[in-house]
mmCIF file of C-alpha atoms in Angstrom:
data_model
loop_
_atom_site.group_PDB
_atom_site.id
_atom_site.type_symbol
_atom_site.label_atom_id
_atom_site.label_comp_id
_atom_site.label_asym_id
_atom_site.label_seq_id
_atom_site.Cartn_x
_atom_site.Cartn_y
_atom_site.Cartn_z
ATOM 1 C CA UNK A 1 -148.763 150.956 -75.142
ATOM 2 C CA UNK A 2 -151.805 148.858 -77.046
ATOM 3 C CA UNK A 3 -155.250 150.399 -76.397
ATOM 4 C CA UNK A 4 -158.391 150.128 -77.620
ATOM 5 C CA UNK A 5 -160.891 152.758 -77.031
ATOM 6 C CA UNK A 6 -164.582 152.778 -77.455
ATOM 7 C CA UNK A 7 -167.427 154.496 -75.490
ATOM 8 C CA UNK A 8 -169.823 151.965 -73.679
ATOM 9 C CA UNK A 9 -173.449 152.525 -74.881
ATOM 10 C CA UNK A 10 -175.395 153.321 -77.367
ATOM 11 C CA UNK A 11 -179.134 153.842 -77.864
ATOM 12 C CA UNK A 12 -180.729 153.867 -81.629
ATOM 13 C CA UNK A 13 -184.791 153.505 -82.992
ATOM 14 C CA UNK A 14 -185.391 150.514 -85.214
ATOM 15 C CA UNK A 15 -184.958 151.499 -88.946
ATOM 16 C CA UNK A 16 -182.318 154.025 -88.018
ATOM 17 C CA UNK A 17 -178.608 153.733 -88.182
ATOM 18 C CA UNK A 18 -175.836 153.117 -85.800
ATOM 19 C CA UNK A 19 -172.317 154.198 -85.961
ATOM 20 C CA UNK A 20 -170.360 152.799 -83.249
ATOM 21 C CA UNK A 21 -167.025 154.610 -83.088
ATOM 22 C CA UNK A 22 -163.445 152.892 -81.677
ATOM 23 C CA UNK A 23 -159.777 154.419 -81.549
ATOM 24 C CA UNK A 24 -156.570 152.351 -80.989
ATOM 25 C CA UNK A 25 -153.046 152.922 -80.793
ATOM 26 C CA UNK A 26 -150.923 150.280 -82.355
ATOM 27 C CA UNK A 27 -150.270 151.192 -86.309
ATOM 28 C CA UNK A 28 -148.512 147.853 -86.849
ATOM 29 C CA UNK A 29 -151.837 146.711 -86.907
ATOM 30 C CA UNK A 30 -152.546 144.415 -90.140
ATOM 31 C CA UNK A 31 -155.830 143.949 -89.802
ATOM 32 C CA UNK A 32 -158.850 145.616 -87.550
ATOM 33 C CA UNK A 33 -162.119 144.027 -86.352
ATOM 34 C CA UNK A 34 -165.649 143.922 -85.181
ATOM 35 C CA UNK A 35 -167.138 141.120 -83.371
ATOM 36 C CA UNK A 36 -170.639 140.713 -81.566
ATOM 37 C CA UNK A 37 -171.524 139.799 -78.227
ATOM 38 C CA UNK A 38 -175.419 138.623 -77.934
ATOM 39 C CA UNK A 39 -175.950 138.006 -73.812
ATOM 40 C CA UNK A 40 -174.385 134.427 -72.778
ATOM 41 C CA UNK A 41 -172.969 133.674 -75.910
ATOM 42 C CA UNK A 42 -169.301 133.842 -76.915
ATOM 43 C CA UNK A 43 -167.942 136.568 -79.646
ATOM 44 C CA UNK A 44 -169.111 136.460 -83.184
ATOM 45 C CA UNK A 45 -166.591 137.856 -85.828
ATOM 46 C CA UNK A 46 -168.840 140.536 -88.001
ATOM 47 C CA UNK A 47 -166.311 142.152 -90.045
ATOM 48 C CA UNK A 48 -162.353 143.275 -90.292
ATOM 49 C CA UNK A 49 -161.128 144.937 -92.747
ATOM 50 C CA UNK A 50 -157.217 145.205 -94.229
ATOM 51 C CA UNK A 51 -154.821 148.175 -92.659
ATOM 52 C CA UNK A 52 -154.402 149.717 -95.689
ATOM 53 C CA UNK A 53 -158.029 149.922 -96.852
ATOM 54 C CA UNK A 54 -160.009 152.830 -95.913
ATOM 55 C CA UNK A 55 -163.501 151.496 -96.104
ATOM 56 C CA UNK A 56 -165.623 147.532 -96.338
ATOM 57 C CA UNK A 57 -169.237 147.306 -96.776
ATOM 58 C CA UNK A 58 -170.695 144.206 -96.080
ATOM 59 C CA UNK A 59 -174.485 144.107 -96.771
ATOM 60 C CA UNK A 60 -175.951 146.199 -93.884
ATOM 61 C CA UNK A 61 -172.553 147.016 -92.389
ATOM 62 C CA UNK A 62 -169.771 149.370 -93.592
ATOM 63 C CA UNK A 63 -166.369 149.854 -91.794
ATOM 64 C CA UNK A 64 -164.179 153.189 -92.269
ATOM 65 C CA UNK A 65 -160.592 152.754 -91.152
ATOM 66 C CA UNK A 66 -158.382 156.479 -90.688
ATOM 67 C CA UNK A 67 -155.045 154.747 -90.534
ATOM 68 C CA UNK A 68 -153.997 158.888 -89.645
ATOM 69 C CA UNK A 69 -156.073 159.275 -86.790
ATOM 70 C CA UNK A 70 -156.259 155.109 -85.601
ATOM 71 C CA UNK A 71 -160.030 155.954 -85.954
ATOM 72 C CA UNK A 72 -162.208 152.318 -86.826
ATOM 73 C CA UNK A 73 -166.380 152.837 -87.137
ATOM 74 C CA UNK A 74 -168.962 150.379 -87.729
ATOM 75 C CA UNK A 75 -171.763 151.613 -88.940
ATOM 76 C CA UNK A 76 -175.136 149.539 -89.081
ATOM 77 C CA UNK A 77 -177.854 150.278 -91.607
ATOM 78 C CA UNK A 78 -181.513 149.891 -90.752
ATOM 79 C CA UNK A 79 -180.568 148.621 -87.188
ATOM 80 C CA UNK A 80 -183.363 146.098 -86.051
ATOM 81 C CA UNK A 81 -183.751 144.960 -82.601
ATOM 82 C CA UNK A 82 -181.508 141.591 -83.556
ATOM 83 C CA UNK A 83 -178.862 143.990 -83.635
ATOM 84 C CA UNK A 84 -179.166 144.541 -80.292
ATOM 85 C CA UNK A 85 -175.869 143.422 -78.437
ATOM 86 C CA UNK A 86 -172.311 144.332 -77.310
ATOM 87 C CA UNK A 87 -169.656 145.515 -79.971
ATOM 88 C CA UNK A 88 -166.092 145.005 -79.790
ATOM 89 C CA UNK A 89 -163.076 146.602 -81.785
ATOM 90 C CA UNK A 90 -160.235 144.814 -81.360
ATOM 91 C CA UNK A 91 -156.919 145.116 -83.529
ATOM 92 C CA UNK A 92 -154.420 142.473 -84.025
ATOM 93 C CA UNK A 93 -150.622 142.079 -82.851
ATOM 94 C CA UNK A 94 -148.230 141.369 -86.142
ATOM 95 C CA UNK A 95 -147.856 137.870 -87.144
ATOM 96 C CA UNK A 96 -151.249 136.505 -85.103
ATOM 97 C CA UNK A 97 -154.562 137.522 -85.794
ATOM 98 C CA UNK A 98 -156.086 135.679 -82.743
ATOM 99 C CA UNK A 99 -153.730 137.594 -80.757
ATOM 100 C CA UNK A 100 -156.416 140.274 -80.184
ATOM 101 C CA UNK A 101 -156.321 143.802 -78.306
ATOM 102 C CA UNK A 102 -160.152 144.572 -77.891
ATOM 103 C CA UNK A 103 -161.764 147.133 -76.719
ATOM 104 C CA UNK A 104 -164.487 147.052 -73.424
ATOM 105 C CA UNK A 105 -167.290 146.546 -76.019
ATOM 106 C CA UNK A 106 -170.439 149.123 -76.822
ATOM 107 C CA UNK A 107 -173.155 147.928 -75.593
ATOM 108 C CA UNK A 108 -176.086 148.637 -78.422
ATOM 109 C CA UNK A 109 -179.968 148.903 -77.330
ATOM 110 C CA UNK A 110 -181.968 149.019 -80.157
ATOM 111 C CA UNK A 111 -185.521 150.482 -79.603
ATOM 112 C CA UNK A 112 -188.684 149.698 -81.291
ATOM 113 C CA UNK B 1 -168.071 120.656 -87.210
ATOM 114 C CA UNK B 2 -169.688 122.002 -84.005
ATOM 115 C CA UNK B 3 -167.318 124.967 -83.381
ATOM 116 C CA UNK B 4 -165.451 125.606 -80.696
ATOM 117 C CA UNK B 5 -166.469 123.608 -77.320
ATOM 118 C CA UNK B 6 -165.682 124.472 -73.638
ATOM 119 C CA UNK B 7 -166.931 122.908 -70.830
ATOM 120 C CA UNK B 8 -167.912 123.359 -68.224
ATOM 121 C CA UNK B 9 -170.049 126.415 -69.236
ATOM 122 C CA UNK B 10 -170.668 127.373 -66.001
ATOM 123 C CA UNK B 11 -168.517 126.654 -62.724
ATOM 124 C CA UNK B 12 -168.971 127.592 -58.997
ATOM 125 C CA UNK B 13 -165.741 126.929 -56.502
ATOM 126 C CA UNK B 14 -164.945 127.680 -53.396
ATOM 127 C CA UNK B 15 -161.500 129.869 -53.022
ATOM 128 C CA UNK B 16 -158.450 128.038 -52.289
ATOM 129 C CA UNK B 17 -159.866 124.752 -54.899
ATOM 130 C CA UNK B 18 -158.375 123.785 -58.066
ATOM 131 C CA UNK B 19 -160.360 124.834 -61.249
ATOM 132 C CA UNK B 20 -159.755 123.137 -64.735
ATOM 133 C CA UNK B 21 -161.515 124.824 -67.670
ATOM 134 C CA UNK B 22 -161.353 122.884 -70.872
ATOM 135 C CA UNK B 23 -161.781 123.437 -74.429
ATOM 136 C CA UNK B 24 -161.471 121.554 -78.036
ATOM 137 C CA UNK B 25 -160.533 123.868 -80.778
ATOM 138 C CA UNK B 26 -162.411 123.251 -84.558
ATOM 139 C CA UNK B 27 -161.049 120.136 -86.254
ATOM 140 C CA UNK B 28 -157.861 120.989 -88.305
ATOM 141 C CA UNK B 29 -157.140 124.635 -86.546
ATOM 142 C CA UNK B 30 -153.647 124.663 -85.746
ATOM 143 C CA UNK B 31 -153.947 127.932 -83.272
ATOM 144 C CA UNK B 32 -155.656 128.116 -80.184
ATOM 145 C CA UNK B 33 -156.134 130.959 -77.589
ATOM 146 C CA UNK B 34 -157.287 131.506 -74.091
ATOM 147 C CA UNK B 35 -159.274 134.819 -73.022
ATOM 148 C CA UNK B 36 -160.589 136.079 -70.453
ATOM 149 C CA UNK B 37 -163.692 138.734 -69.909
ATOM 150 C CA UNK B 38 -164.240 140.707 -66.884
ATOM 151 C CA UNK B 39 -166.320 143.917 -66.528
ATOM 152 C CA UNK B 40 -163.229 145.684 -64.728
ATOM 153 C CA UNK B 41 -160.290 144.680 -67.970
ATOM 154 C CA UNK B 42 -162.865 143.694 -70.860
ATOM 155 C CA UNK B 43 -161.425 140.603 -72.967
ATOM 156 C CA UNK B 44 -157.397 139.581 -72.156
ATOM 157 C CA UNK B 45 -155.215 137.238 -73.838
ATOM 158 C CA UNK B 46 -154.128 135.008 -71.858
ATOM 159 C CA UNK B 47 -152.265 132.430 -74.151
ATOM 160 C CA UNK B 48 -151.581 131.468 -77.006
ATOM 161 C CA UNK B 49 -150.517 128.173 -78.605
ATOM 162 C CA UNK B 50 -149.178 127.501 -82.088
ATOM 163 C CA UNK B 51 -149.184 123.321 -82.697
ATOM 164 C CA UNK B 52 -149.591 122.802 -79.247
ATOM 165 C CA UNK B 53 -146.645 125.323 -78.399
ATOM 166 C CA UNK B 54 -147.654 127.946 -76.189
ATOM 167 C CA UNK B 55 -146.292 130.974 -77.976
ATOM 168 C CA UNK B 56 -147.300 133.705 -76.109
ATOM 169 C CA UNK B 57 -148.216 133.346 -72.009
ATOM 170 C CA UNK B 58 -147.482 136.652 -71.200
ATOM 171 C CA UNK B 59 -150.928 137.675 -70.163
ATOM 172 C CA UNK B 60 -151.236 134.722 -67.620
ATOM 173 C CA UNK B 61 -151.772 136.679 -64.299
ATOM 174 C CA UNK B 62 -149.559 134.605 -62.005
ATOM 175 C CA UNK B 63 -148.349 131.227 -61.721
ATOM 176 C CA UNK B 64 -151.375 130.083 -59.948
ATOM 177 C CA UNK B 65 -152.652 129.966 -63.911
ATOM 178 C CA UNK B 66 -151.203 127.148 -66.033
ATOM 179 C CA UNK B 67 -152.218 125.885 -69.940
ATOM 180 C CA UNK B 68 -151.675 122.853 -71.632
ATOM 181 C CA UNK B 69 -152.305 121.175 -75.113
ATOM 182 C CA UNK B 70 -151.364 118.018 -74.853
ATOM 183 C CA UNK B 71 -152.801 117.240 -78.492
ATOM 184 C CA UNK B 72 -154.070 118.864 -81.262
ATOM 185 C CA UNK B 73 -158.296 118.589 -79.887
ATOM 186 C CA UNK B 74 -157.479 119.381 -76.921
ATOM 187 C CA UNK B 75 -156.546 122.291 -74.092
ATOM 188 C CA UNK B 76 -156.836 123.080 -70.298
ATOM 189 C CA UNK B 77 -156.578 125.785 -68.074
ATOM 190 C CA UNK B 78 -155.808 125.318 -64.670
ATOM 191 C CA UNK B 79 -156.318 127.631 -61.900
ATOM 192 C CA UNK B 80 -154.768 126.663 -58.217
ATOM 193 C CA UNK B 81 -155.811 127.648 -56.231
ATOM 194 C CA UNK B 82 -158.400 129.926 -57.425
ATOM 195 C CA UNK B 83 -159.185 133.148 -55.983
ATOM 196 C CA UNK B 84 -162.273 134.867 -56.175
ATOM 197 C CA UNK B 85 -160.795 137.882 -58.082
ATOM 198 C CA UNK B 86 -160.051 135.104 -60.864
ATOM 199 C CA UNK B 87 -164.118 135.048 -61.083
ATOM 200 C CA UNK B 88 -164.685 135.803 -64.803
ATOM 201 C CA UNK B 89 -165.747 133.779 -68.210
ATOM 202 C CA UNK B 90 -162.993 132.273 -70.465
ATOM 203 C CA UNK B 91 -163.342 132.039 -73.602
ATOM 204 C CA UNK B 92 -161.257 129.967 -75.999
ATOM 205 C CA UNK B 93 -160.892 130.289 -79.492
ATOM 206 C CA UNK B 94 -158.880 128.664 -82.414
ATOM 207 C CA UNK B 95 -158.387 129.650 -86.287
ATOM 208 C CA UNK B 96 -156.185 127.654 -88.918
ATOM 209 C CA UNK B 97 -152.841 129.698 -88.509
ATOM 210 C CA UNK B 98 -151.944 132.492 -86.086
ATOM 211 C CA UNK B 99 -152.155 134.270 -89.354
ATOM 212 C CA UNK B 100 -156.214 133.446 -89.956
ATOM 213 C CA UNK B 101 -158.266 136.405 -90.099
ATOM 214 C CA UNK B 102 -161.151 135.163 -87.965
ATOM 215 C CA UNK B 103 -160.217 133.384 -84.624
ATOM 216 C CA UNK B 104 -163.482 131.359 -83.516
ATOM 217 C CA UNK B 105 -164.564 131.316 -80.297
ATOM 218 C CA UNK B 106 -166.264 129.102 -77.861
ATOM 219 C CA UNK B 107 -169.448 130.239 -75.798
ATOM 220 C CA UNK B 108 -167.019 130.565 -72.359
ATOM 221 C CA UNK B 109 -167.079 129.019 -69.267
ATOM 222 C CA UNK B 110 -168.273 130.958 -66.547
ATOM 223 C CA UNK B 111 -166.199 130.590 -63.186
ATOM 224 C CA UNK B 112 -167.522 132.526 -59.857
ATOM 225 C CA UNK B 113 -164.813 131.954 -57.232
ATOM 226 C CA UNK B 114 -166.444 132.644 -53.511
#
C-alpha cells in the first residue's frame, strides 16, 4: 500500500539546523516533495526533487533522497523563527503530480 | 493572477444540510484537485479532474460527496447531507497538466458540521 511516514514534532534553537526526516513506500514515485503549512493558510510547495537524484539544495534547504531505503530529509540551515510551521512529504502517483500521498506533517517550533 | 480561490473560507452547518464548497483554479491550469485535511487521516485526495474530467474519484468517501467542473474557472464540492464526521478543511489546488511539478493550492475552506 502508499504510505507516507514522518514523526510529528520537532523542536530546534534559532541559528541551528533542522532535519526533518520522512519514509514512503511507493518506488514508482517520479518525483518527491516538501510543502509548508504556516497556521490558517493552505500548503506552500518548498522543494521536490527528481526520483533518480540523490540530493537538491536550494538556498537554505537541501533534500537527500535514498531511493534504497524510500528515505526523503529536508534539512533547513540557520532555521529562524519564520520557519516555524508544519512540514509535509508527500510523493506522487505516476502520470499526476497533484495526485499527492502526504504524510501527517511535522510540526516545527523554532525557539529563540 | 491571485492563485487559487475557495470560498467560503470558513463554513458552519448543521448535520443533515447541504454544503457546497467552491473553488477557481489559476487561469490557464488544466488540472484541478480536491483535498481534504483532518487531524485523524492528514491530507486525502479526494478528486481529481483533467479538462474538467474527473479522472480519479476514488478517494470520495461516499456518495453523499459529489464534484463538478462545469468549466474550466470553475469547481464545486457538494456534501448532502453533511455529517459532522465530514468536519474538516478542503483544500483545492490546480497546476498546468497532471504532469506539473507543483500543484497550487488554495487557503481551504473550513467546514465544522454540528
Amino acid at each position: 500500500g502508499e504510505d507516507v511516514e514522518q514523526s510529528l514534532f520537532l523542536s530546534v534553537r534559532e541559528g541551528d539546523s533542522s532535519v526533518i526526516n520522512c519514509t514512503y513506500t511507493d518506488s514508482s514515485s517520479t518525483y518527491l516533495y516538501w510543502y509548508k503549512q504556516e497556521p490558517g493558510a493552505g500548503l506552500q510547495l518548498l522543494t521536490y526533487i527528481f526520483s533518480n537524484m540523490d540530493m537538491k539544495q536550494d538556498q537554505r534547504l537541501t533534500v537527500l533522497l535514498n531511493k534504497k531505503d524510500k528515505h526523503l530529509s529536508l534539512r533547513i540551515a540557520d532555521t529562524q523563527t519564520g520557519d516555524s510551521a508544519i512540514y509535509f512529504c508527500a510523493e506522487s502517483k505516476e502520470g499526476s503530480q497533484g495526485n499527492l500521498i502526504f504524510g501527517k506533517g511535522t510540526k516545527l517550533s523554532v525557539k529563540p | 493572477d491571485a492563485g487559487v480561490i475557495q470560498s467560503p473560507r470558513h463554513e458552519v452547518t448543521e448535520m443533515g444540510q447541504e454544503v457546497t464548497l467552491r473553488c477557481k483554479p489559476i487561469s490557464g491550469h488544466n488540472s484541478l484537485f480536491w483535498y481534504r485535511q483532518t487531524m485523524m487521516r492528514g491530507l486525502e485526495l479526494l478528486i481529481y479532474f483533467n479538462n474538467n474530467v474527473p479522472i480519479d474519484d476514488s478517494g470520495m468517501p461516499e456518495d453523499r460527496f459529489s464534484a463538478k467542473m462545469p468549466n474550466a474557472s470553475f469547481s464545486t464540492l457538494k456534501i448532502q447531507p453533511s455529517e459532522p464526521r465530514d468536519s474538516a478543511v478542503y483544500f483545492c489546488a490546480s497546476s498546468f497538466n497532471p504532469a506539473d511539478t507543483e500543484a497550487f493550492f488554495g487557503q481551504g475552506t473550513r467546514l465544522t458540521v454540528v
